[in-house]
């Protein structure tokens, strides 16, 4: 079951968006949707802060208490890369929406010809994300870590420490292989780069690069070894050019 949150202060628009989403989910080969509606962005933030989980969000932009853009920023602080589709009667907010890496932006009045293809795409994206899981053996058993939640990994005394977007710090058992071999599935991803013999970083969480350090969005500074500097700089530039925006 897919968990969807819809936030819109306009009751009629809120009901219409829910109705269209339900109609889409009743189509052939569509997943079941569990929809929760919010008429206030603060109620949605309270729900997420309280531990309610949602797979993606449909957010109205023009709301009096808090704009959908500001709500998206708040969600990005609580969650790792929330999947957000923005809804608005105006196209003026395109730049702000995509600055936050919005999944899509739809103009009101909403109709199924616009919404249904976007819902198809977001479900495909979610299926792809499910296949990007790192299985870590820990002292407590096996732990599944989605690639996109990893901020960076650090090797200390033959143990790999993972620092995750939700604030957790988990570690492997004693490694008998090298870091490259252990993290091979992750290092195949275009957004991960090795900056040092002991560090692998997710460029999605990078904010700036110097010749000797990579600064992350959580304020952490990751060392860049001299022997890795040229490759890191090339990878950093290539990644953000491919993403179409500077961090």
Coordinates of C-alpha atoms in Angstrom, one line a residue:
X1 CA 0.0 0.0 0.0
X2 CA 1.2 3.5 -0.9
X3 CA 0.8 6.3 1.7
X4 CA -0.1 9.7 0.2
X5 CA -0.5 13.0 2.0
X6 CA -2.5 15.8 0.4
X7 CA -2.3 19.3 1.9
X8 CA -4.5 22.1 0.6
X9 CA -6.4 24.9 2.5
X10 CA -9.2 24.9 -0.1
X11 CA -11.7 22.3 0.8
X12 CA -13.0 21.8 -2.7
X13 CA -9.6 21.5 -4.2
X14 CA -8.6 19.1 -1.4
X15 CA -11.6 16.9 -2.1
X16 CA -11.0 17.0 -5.8
X17 CA -7.4 16.0 -5.6
X18 CA -8.3 13.1 -3.3
X19 CA -11.1 12.0 -5.7
X20 CA -8.7 12.0 -8.7
X21 CA -6.0 10.1 -6.8
X22 CA -8.5 7.5 -5.8
X23 CA -9.8 7.2 -9.4
X24 CA -6.2 6.7 -10.6
X25 CA -5.6 3.9 -8.0
X26 CA -8.7 2.1 -9.1
X27 CA -7.2 1.7 -12.6
X28 CA -5.7 -1.6 -13.9
X29 CA -2.4 -2.7 -12.2
X30 CA -2.4 0.4 -10.0
X31 CA -1.2 0.1 -6.3
X32 CA -3.7 0.7 -3.5
X33 CA -3.5 4.2 -2.1
X34 CA -4.1 5.2 1.5
X35 CA -4.7 8.9 1.5
X36 CA -4.7 11.3 4.3
X37 CA -5.9 14.9 3.8
X38 CA -4.6 18.0 5.6
X39 CA -6.2 21.5 5.4
X40 CA -3.3 23.0 7.3
X41 CA 0.5 22.6 6.6
X42 CA 1.1 22.6 10.4
X43 CA -1.2 19.6 10.8
X44 CA 0.9 17.8 8.2
X45 CA 4.2 18.7 9.9
X46 CA 2.8 17.6 13.2
X47 CA 1.9 14.2 11.7
X48 CA 5.3 13.7 10.1
X49 CA 7.1 14.9 13.2
X50 CA 5.0 12.4 15.2
X51 CA 6.2 9.5 13.1
X52 CA 3.5 9.1 10.5
X53 CA 5.1 7.8 7.2
X54 CA 4.1 9.0 3.7
X55 CA 5.5 7.8 0.4
X56 CA 4.8 11.1 -1.4
X57 CA 3.1 14.4 -1.0
X58 CA 0.7 16.6 -3.0
X59 CA 1.1 20.1 -1.7
X60 CA -0.8 23.2 -2.7
X61 CA 1.5 26.2 -2.9
X62 CA -0.8 29.2 -2.1
X63 CA -1.9 28.6 1.5
X64 CA -2.3 31.5 4.0
X65 CA -0.6 29.8 7.0
X66 CA 2.5 28.7 5.2
X67 CA 3.2 28.4 1.5
X68 CA 3.7 24.9 0.0
X69 CA 7.3 25.9 -0.8
X70 CA 8.0 26.6 2.9
X71 CA 6.2 23.4 3.8
X72 CA 8.4 21.5 1.4
X73 CA 11.5 23.0 3.0
X74 CA 10.3 21.9 6.4
X75 CA 9.6 18.4 5.1
X76 CA 13.1 18.3 3.7
X77 CA 14.5 18.9 7.2
X78 CA 12.4 16.1 8.6
X79 CA 12.8 13.6 5.8
X80 CA 15.4 12.5 3.4
X81 CA 14.4 13.6 -0.1
X82 CA 10.6 13.7 0.2
X83 CA 8.8 13.1 -3.0
X84 CA 6.7 16.2 -3.6
X85 CA 4.3 17.2 -6.3
X86 CA 3.4 20.9 -6.1
X87 CA 0.0 22.2 -7.1
X88 CA -0.7 25.8 -7.9
X89 CA -2.9 28.1 -9.9
X90 CA 0.2 30.1 -10.8
X91 CA 3.3 29.2 -12.7
X92 CA 5.3 31.8 -10.8
X93 CA 6.7 29.3 -8.3
X94 CA 8.4 27.0 -10.7
X95 CA 12.0 28.1 -9.8
X96 CA 11.4 27.8 -6.0
X97 CA 9.7 24.4 -6.4
X98 CA 12.5 22.9 -8.4
X99 CA 15.2 24.5 -6.2
X100 CA 13.8 22.0 -3.7
X101 CA 14.0 19.2 -6.2
X102 CA 10.3 18.9 -6.6
X103 CA 9.2 15.7 -8.4
X104 CA 6.7 17.7 -10.4
X105 CA 4.6 20.9 -10.6
X106 CA 1.0 20.8 -11.8
X107 CA -1.2 23.8 -12.4
X108 CA -4.7 24.1 -11.2
X109 CA -7.5 23.4 -12.1
X110 CA -6.2 19.8 -11.7
X111 CA -7.5 17.1 -14.0
X112 CA -6.7 13.5 -14.5
X113 CA -4.9 14.1 -17.9
X114 CA -2.3 16.0 -16.0
X115 CA -2.3 14.1 -12.7
X116 CA -2.4 10.5 -13.8
X117 CA 0.8 10.4 -15.9
X118 CA 2.7 12.1 -13.0
X119 CA 1.3 9.5 -10.5
X120 CA 2.5 6.7 -12.9
X121 CA 6.0 8.2 -12.9
X122 CA 6.2 8.7 -9.2
X123 CA 5.3 5.0 -8.6
X124 CA 8.0 4.0 -11.1
X125 CA 10.5 6.1 -9.2
X126 CA 9.5 4.5 -5.9
X127 CA 9.9 1.0 -7.4
X128 CA 13.4 2.0 -8.6
X129 CA 14.3 3.3 -5.1
X130 CA 13.2 0.0 -3.5
X131 CA 15.8 -1.8 -5.6
X132 CA 18.5 0.4 -4.3
X133 CA 19.0 -1.1 -0.9
X134 CA 22.3 -1.9 0.9
X135 CA 22.0 -4.9 3.2
X136 CA 24.3 -4.3 6.2
X137 CA 25.3 -7.0 8.7
X138 CA 25.3 -5.6 12.2
X139 CA 25.6 -7.0 15.7
X140 CA 21.8 -6.8 15.8
X141 CA 21.2 -8.7 12.6
X142 CA 20.6 -7.6 9.0
X143 CA 19.7 -3.9 8.3
X144 CA 18.3 -2.7 5.0
X145 CA 19.6 0.8 4.2
X146 CA 18.2 2.7 1.1
X147 CA 21.0 4.2 -0.8
X148 CA 19.4 7.6 -0.9
X149 CA 19.4 7.8 2.9
X150 CA 23.2 7.5 3.3
X151 CA 24.9 10.8 3.8
X152 CA 28.4 9.3 4.0
X153 CA 30.3 6.2 5.1
X154 CA 33.5 6.2 7.0
X155 CA 36.0 3.3 7.7
X156 CA 37.4 3.3 11.2
X157 CA 39.5 0.4 12.4
X158 CA 38.1 -2.1 9.9
X159 CA 34.5 -1.1 10.7
X160 CA 32.3 0.9 8.3
X161 CA 30.2 3.6 9.9
X162 CA 27.1 4.8 8.1
X163 CA 25.7 8.3 8.8
X164 CA 22.1 8.5 7.7
X165 CA 19.8 11.3 6.8
X166 CA 17.4 10.5 9.7
X167 CA 20.2 11.1 12.2
X168 CA 21.1 7.5 12.8
X169 CA 24.6 6.2 13.0
X170 CA 25.0 2.4 12.2
X171 CA 28.1 0.3 11.8
X172 CA 29.1 -2.9 10.2
X173 CA 30.8 -5.9 11.7
X174 CA 34.6 -6.2 11.4
X175 CA 35.5 -6.0 7.7
X176 CA 37.9 -8.5 6.2
X177 CA 37.6 -6.9 2.8
X178 CA 38.6 -3.5 1.6
X179 CA 36.2 -0.5 1.6
X180 CA 36.0 -0.5 -2.2
X181 CA 34.9 -4.1 -2.3
X182 CA 32.5 -3.7 0.7
X183 CA 30.8 -0.7 -0.8
X184 CA 30.9 -1.8 -4.4
X185 CA 27.1 -1.6 -5.0
X186 CA 27.1 2.0 -3.6
X187 CA 30.1 3.1 -5.5
X188 CA 28.4 2.1 -8.8
X189 CA 25.9 4.9 -8.2
X190 CA 26.6 8.2 -9.9
X191 CA 25.9 10.2 -6.7
X192 CA 28.5 8.5 -4.5
X193 CA 32.1 9.3 -4.6
X194 CA 35.2 8.3 -2.6
X195 CA 37.0 11.4 -1.3
X196 CA 39.6 9.6 0.8
X197 CA 40.7 6.1 1.5
X198 CA 38.3 6.0 4.4
X199 CA 35.3 8.1 3.2
X200 CA 32.5 7.6 0.7
X201 CA 30.1 10.5 0.3
X202 CA 26.6 10.9 -1.2
X203 CA 26.8 14.0 -3.4
X204 CA 23.1 14.7 -3.0
X205 CA 24.1 16.0 0.5
X206 CA 27.0 18.1 -0.7
X207 CA 26.9 21.9 -0.5
X208 CA 30.4 23.0 -1.6
X209 CA 33.8 21.7 -2.5
X210 CA 37.4 23.0 -1.8
X211 CA 40.7 21.4 -2.7
X212 CA 40.9 19.7 0.6
X213 CA 37.3 19.2 1.9
X214 CA 33.7 18.5 0.9
X215 CA 31.1 20.4 2.9
X216 CA 27.8 18.7 3.5
X217 CA 24.3 20.1 4.0
X218 CA 24.3 18.8 7.6
X219 CA 27.4 21.0 8.4
X220 CA 29.8 18.0 8.4
X221 CA 33.2 18.6 6.6
X222 CA 34.6 15.5 4.8
X223 CA 38.3 15.4 4.0
X224 CA 39.4 15.2 0.4
X225 CA 42.8 13.5 0.1
X226 CA 45.3 15.1 -2.3
X227 CA 45.5 11.9 -4.3
X228 CA 41.7 11.9 -4.7
X229 CA 41.3 15.7 -5.3
X230 CA 41.2 15.8 -9.2
X231 CA 38.8 12.9 -9.4
X232 CA 36.5 14.3 -6.7
X233 CA 36.4 17.7 -8.4
X234 CA 35.6 16.1 -11.8
X235 CA 32.9 13.9 -10.3
X236 CA 31.4 16.8 -8.3
X237 CA 31.1 19.1 -11.3
X238 CA 29.8 16.3 -13.6
X239 CA 27.2 15.2 -11.0
X240 CA 25.8 18.7 -10.5
X241 CA 25.9 19.5 -14.2
X242 CA 23.9 16.3 -14.8
X243 CA 21.4 17.3 -12.1
X244 CA 21.0 20.6 -13.8
X245 CA 21.6 22.8 -10.8
X246 CA 24.4 23.8 -8.5
X247 CA 24.1 22.7 -4.9

